Coordinates of C-alpha atoms and ligand atoms in Angstrom, one line a residue:
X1 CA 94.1 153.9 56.2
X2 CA 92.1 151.8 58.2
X3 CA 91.8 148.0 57.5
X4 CA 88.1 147.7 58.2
X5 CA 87.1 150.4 56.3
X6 CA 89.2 150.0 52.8
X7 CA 90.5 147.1 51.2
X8 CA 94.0 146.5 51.2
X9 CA 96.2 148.2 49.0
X10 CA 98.1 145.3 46.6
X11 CA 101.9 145.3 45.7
X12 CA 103.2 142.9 42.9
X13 CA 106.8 142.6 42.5
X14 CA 107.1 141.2 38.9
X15 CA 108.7 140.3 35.9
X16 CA 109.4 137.5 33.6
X17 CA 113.0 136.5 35.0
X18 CA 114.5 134.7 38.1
X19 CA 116.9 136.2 40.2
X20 CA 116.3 139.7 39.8
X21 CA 115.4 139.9 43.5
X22 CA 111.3 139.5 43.8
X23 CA 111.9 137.4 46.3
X24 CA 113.9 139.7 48.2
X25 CA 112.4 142.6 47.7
X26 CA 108.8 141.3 48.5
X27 CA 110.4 140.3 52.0
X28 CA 111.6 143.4 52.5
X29 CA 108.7 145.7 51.4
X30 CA 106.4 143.3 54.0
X31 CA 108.7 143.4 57.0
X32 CA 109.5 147.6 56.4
X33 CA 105.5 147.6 56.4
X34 CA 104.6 145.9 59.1
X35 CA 107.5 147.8 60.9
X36 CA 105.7 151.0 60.4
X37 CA 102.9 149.6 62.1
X38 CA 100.6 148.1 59.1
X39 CA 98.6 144.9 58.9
X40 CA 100.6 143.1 56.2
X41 CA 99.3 139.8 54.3
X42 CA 101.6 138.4 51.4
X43 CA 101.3 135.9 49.0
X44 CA 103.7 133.6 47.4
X45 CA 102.4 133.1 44.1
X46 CA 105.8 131.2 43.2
X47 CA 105.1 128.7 45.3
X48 CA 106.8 125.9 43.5
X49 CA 110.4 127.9 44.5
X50 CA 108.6 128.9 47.8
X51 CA 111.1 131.2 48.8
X52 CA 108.6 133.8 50.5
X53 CA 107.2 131.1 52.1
X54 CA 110.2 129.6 53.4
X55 CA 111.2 133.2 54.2
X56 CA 107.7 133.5 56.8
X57 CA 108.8 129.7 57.8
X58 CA 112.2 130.7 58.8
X59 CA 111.0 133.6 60.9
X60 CA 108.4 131.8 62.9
X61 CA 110.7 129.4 64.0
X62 CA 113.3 131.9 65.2
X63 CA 110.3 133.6 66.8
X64 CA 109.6 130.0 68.7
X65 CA 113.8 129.9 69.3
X66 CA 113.4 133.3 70.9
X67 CA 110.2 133.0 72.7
X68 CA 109.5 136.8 71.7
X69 CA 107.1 138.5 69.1
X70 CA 107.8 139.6 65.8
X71 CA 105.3 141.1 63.5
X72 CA 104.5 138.6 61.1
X73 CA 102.4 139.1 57.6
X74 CA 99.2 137.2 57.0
X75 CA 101.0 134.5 54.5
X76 CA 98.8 132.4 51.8
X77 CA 100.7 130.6 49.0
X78 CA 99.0 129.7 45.4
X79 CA 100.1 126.6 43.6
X80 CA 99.4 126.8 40.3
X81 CA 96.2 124.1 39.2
X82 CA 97.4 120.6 38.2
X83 CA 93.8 120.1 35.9
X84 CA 95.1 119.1 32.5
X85 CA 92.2 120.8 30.8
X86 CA 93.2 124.8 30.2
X87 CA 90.0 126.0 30.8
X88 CA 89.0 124.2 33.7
X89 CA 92.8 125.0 35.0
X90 CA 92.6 128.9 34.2
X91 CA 89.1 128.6 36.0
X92 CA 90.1 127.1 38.7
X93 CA 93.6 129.6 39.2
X94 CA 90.7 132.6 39.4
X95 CA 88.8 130.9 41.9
X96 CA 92.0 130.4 44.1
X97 CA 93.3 133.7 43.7
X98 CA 90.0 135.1 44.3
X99 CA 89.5 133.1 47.8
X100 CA 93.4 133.8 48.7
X101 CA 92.7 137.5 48.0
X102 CA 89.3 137.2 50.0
X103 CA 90.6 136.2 52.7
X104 CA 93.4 138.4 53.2
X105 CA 91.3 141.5 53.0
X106 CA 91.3 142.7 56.7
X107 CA 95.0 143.9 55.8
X108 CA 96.1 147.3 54.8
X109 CA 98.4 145.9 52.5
X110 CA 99.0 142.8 50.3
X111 CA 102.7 142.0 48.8
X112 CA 102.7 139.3 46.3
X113 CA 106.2 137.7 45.4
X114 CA 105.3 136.1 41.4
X115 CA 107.3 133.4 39.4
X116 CA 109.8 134.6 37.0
X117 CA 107.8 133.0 34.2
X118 CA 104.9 133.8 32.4
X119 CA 101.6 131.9 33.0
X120 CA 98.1 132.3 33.5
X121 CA 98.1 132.7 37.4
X122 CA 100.9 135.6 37.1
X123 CA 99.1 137.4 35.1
X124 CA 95.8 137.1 37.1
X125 CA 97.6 138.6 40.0
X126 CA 100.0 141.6 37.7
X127 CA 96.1 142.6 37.1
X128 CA 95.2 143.2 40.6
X129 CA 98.0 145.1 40.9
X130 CA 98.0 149.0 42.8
X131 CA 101.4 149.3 42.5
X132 CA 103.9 146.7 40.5
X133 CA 107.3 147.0 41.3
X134 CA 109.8 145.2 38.8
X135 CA 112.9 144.7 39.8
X136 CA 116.0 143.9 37.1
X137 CA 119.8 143.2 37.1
X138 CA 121.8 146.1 36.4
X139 CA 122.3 144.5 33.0
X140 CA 121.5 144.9 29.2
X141 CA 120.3 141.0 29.1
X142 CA 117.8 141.9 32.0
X143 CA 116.6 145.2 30.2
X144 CA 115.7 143.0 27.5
X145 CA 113.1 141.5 29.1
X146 CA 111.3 144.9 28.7
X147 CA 112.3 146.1 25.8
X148 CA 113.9 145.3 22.2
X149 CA 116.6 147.2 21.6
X150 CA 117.2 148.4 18.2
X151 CA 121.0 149.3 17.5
X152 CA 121.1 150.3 21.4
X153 CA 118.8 153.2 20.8
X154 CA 115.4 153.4 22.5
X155 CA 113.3 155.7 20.1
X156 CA 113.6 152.3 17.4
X157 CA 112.8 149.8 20.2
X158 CA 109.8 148.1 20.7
X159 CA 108.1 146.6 23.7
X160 CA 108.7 142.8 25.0
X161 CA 106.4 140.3 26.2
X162 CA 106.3 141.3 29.8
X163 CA 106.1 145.1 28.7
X164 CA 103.1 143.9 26.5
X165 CA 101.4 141.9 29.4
X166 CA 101.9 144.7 32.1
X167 CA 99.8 146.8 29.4
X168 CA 97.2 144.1 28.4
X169 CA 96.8 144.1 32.5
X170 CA 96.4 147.7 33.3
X171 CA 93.4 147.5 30.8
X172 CA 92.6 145.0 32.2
X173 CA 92.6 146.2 35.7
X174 CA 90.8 149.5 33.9
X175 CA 87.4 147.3 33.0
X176 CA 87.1 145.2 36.1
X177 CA 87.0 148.2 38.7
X178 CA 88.3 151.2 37.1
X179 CA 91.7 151.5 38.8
X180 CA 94.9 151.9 37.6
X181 CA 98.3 150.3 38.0
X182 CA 101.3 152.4 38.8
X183 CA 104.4 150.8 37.9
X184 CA 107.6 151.4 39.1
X185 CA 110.9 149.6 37.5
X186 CA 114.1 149.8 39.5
X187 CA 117.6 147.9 39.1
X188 CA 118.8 145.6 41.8
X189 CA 122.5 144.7 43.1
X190 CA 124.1 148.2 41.7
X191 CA 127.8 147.7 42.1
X192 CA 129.8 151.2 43.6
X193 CA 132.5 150.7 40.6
X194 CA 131.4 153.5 38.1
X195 CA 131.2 151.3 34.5
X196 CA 129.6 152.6 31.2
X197 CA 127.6 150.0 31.1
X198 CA 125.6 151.6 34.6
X199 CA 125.3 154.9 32.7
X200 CA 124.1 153.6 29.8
X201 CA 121.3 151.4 32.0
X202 CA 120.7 154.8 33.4
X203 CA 119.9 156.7 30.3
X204 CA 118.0 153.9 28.7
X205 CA 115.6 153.6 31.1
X206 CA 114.8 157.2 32.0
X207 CA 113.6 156.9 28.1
X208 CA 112.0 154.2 28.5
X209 CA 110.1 155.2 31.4
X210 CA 108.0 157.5 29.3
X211 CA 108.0 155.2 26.0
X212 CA 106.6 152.2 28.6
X213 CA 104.7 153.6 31.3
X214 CA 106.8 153.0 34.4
X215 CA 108.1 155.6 37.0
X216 CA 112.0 154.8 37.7
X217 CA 113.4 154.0 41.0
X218 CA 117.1 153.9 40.3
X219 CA 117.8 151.2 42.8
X220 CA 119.0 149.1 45.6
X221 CA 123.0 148.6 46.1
X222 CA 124.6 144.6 46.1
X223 CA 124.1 144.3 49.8
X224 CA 125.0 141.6 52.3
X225 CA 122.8 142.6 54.5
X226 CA 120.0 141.7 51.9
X227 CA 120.6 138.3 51.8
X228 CA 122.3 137.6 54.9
X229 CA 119.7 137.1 57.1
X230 CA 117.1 134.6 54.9
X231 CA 117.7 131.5 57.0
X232 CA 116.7 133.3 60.1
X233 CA 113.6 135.1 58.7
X234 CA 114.7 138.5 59.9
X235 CA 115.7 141.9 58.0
X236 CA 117.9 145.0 59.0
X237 CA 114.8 146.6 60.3
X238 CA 114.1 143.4 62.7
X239 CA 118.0 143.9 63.6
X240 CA 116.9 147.8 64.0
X241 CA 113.8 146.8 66.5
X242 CA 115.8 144.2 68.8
X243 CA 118.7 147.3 69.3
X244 CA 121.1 145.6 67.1
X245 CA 123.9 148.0 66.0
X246 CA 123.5 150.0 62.8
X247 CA 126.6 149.7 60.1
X248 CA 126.6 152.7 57.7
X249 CA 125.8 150.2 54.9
X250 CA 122.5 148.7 56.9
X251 CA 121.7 152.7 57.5
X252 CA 121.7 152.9 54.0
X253 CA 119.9 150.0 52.9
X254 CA 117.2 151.5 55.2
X255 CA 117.2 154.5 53.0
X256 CA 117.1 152.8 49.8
X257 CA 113.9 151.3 51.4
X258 CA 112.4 153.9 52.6
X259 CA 112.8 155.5 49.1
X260 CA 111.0 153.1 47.0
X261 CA 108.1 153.0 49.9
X262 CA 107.5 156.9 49.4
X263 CA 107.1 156.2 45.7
X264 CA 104.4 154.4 46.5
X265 CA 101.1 156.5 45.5
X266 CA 99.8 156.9 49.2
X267 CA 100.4 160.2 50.9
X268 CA 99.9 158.6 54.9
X269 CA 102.3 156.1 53.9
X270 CA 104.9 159.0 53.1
X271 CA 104.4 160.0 56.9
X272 CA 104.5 156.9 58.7
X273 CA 107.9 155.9 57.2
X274 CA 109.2 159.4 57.7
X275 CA 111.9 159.8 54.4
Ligands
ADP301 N1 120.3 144.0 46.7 C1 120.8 142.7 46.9 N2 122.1 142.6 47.4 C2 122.6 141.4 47.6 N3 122.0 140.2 47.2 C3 120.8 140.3 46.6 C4 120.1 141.5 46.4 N4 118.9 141.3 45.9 C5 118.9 140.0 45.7 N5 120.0 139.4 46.1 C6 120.3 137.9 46.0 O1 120.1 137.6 44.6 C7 119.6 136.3 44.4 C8 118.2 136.4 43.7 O2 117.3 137.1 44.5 P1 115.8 136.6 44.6 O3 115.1 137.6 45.5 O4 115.7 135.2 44.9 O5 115.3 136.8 43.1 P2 113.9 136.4 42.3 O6 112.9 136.2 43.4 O7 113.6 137.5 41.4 O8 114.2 135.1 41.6 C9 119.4 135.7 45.8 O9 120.6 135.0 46.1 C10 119.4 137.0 46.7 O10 119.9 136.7 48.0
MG302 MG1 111.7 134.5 43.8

């Protein structure tokens, strides 16, 4: 893939919840990226909470503390418009995600971090979306945010608001340039106790994968090492480059990594992060 010959490929992590981990996972996905060599711009759509900003913040400055490089993405936040007319505001939330995504185009990727709520600018950028990666709790209250169970059983569910906007944006996607959005749902903080509750996460969304349209990634483990290192702006793969030693638990975090990245729909990728 080269950046001045195709425009960038666009990950969305999204859903309609806080503190499922988009925040943490978009971090992750940019530095593993730009680790393999890409050129990485991200977008911090949330920018009220501004945690991926804060995030890019934290590691410039410990790049100035350490008088050293470290790749850094091309970062852009998008505050939602203040106008207090609804047209003009929705008007004016395309214009800015247009120009944002304008001028971020000489990347080979783009990772956008979204609110946990639903409004007009989320959507705009869910439709944009290549790949969309929604991450959720390992927990029924979490799973409800896609789907509503029916007596615990899939086949009488039906789809929730976020599972109806992802669709009404895939068309949408379909109309403006004919492309399609791959979704992939995974869960987040998996414990290593073995509960019925996990199975039964398991099972219902490997059924709900087909009913819904999403390919399953079944997860990334409750990790220190995930959350350990926000105020610095580094990850285990900065700890990795600057010949840190590797714990068996960073090693597999790496993995877990790894394996969502060679979900992703693009075959050079696959090779460059070498599963
Ligand atoms: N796999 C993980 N292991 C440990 N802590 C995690 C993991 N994923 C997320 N967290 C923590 O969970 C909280 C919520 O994550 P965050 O990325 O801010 O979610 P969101 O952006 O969806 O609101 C944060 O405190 C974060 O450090
Ligand atoms: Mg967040």
């Amino acid at each position: 893939m080269s950046a001045s010959t195709k425009s960038p490929y666009i990950i969305v992590l999204g859903n309609e919840k806080g503190g499922t981990g988009k925040s943490t996972l978009s971090m992750h996905l940019i530095m593993s990226l730009l680790h393999a060599g890409y050129k990485v711009g991200s977008i911090d759509v949330d920018a009220r909470q501004g945690t991926l900003t804060r995030y890019v913040e934290n590691r410039q400055s410990t790049q100035n503390a350490m008088s050293r490089q470290l790749p850094m993405p091309e970062h852009k936040s998008i505050h939602k418009s203040t106008n207090p007319s609804q047209p003009e505001a929705e008007t004016e939330d395309e214009k800015h995600v247009m120009e944002t995504f304008e001028a971020l185009k000489n990347n080979d990727f783009i990772v956008v971090d979204t609110p946990g709520s639903d409004m007009y600018l989320s959507r705009l950028v869910h439709s944009r979306a290549d790949t969309l990666i929604t991450p959720l709790n390992d927990s029924f209250i979490d799973l409800d945010m896609l789907v509503r169970l029916k007596d615990g059983s899939v086949e009488s569910s039906r789809p929730s608001t976020y599972a109806e906007m992802v669709w009404e944006q895939k068309k949408r996607r379909a109309i403006a340039d004919g492309g399609s959005i791959d979704w992939i749902v995974l869960r987040n903080r998996l414990s290593s106790i073995k509960a019925k509750n996990k199975e039964h996460m398991e099972e219902v969304l490997s059924k709900l994968s087909k009913r819904l349209g999403f390919r399953y990634y079944p997860g990334f483990g409750e990790r220190v090492i995930f959350r350990e290192l926000f105020l610095s702006g580094l990850t285990l793969l900065d700890l990795e480059a600057l010949g840190e030693n590797m714990s068996i638990s960073h090693v597999t975090a790496r993995q877990e990594l790894r394996s969502l990245l060679s979900m992703i729909n693009l075959p050079e990728l696959k090779t460059k992060i070498a599963v």
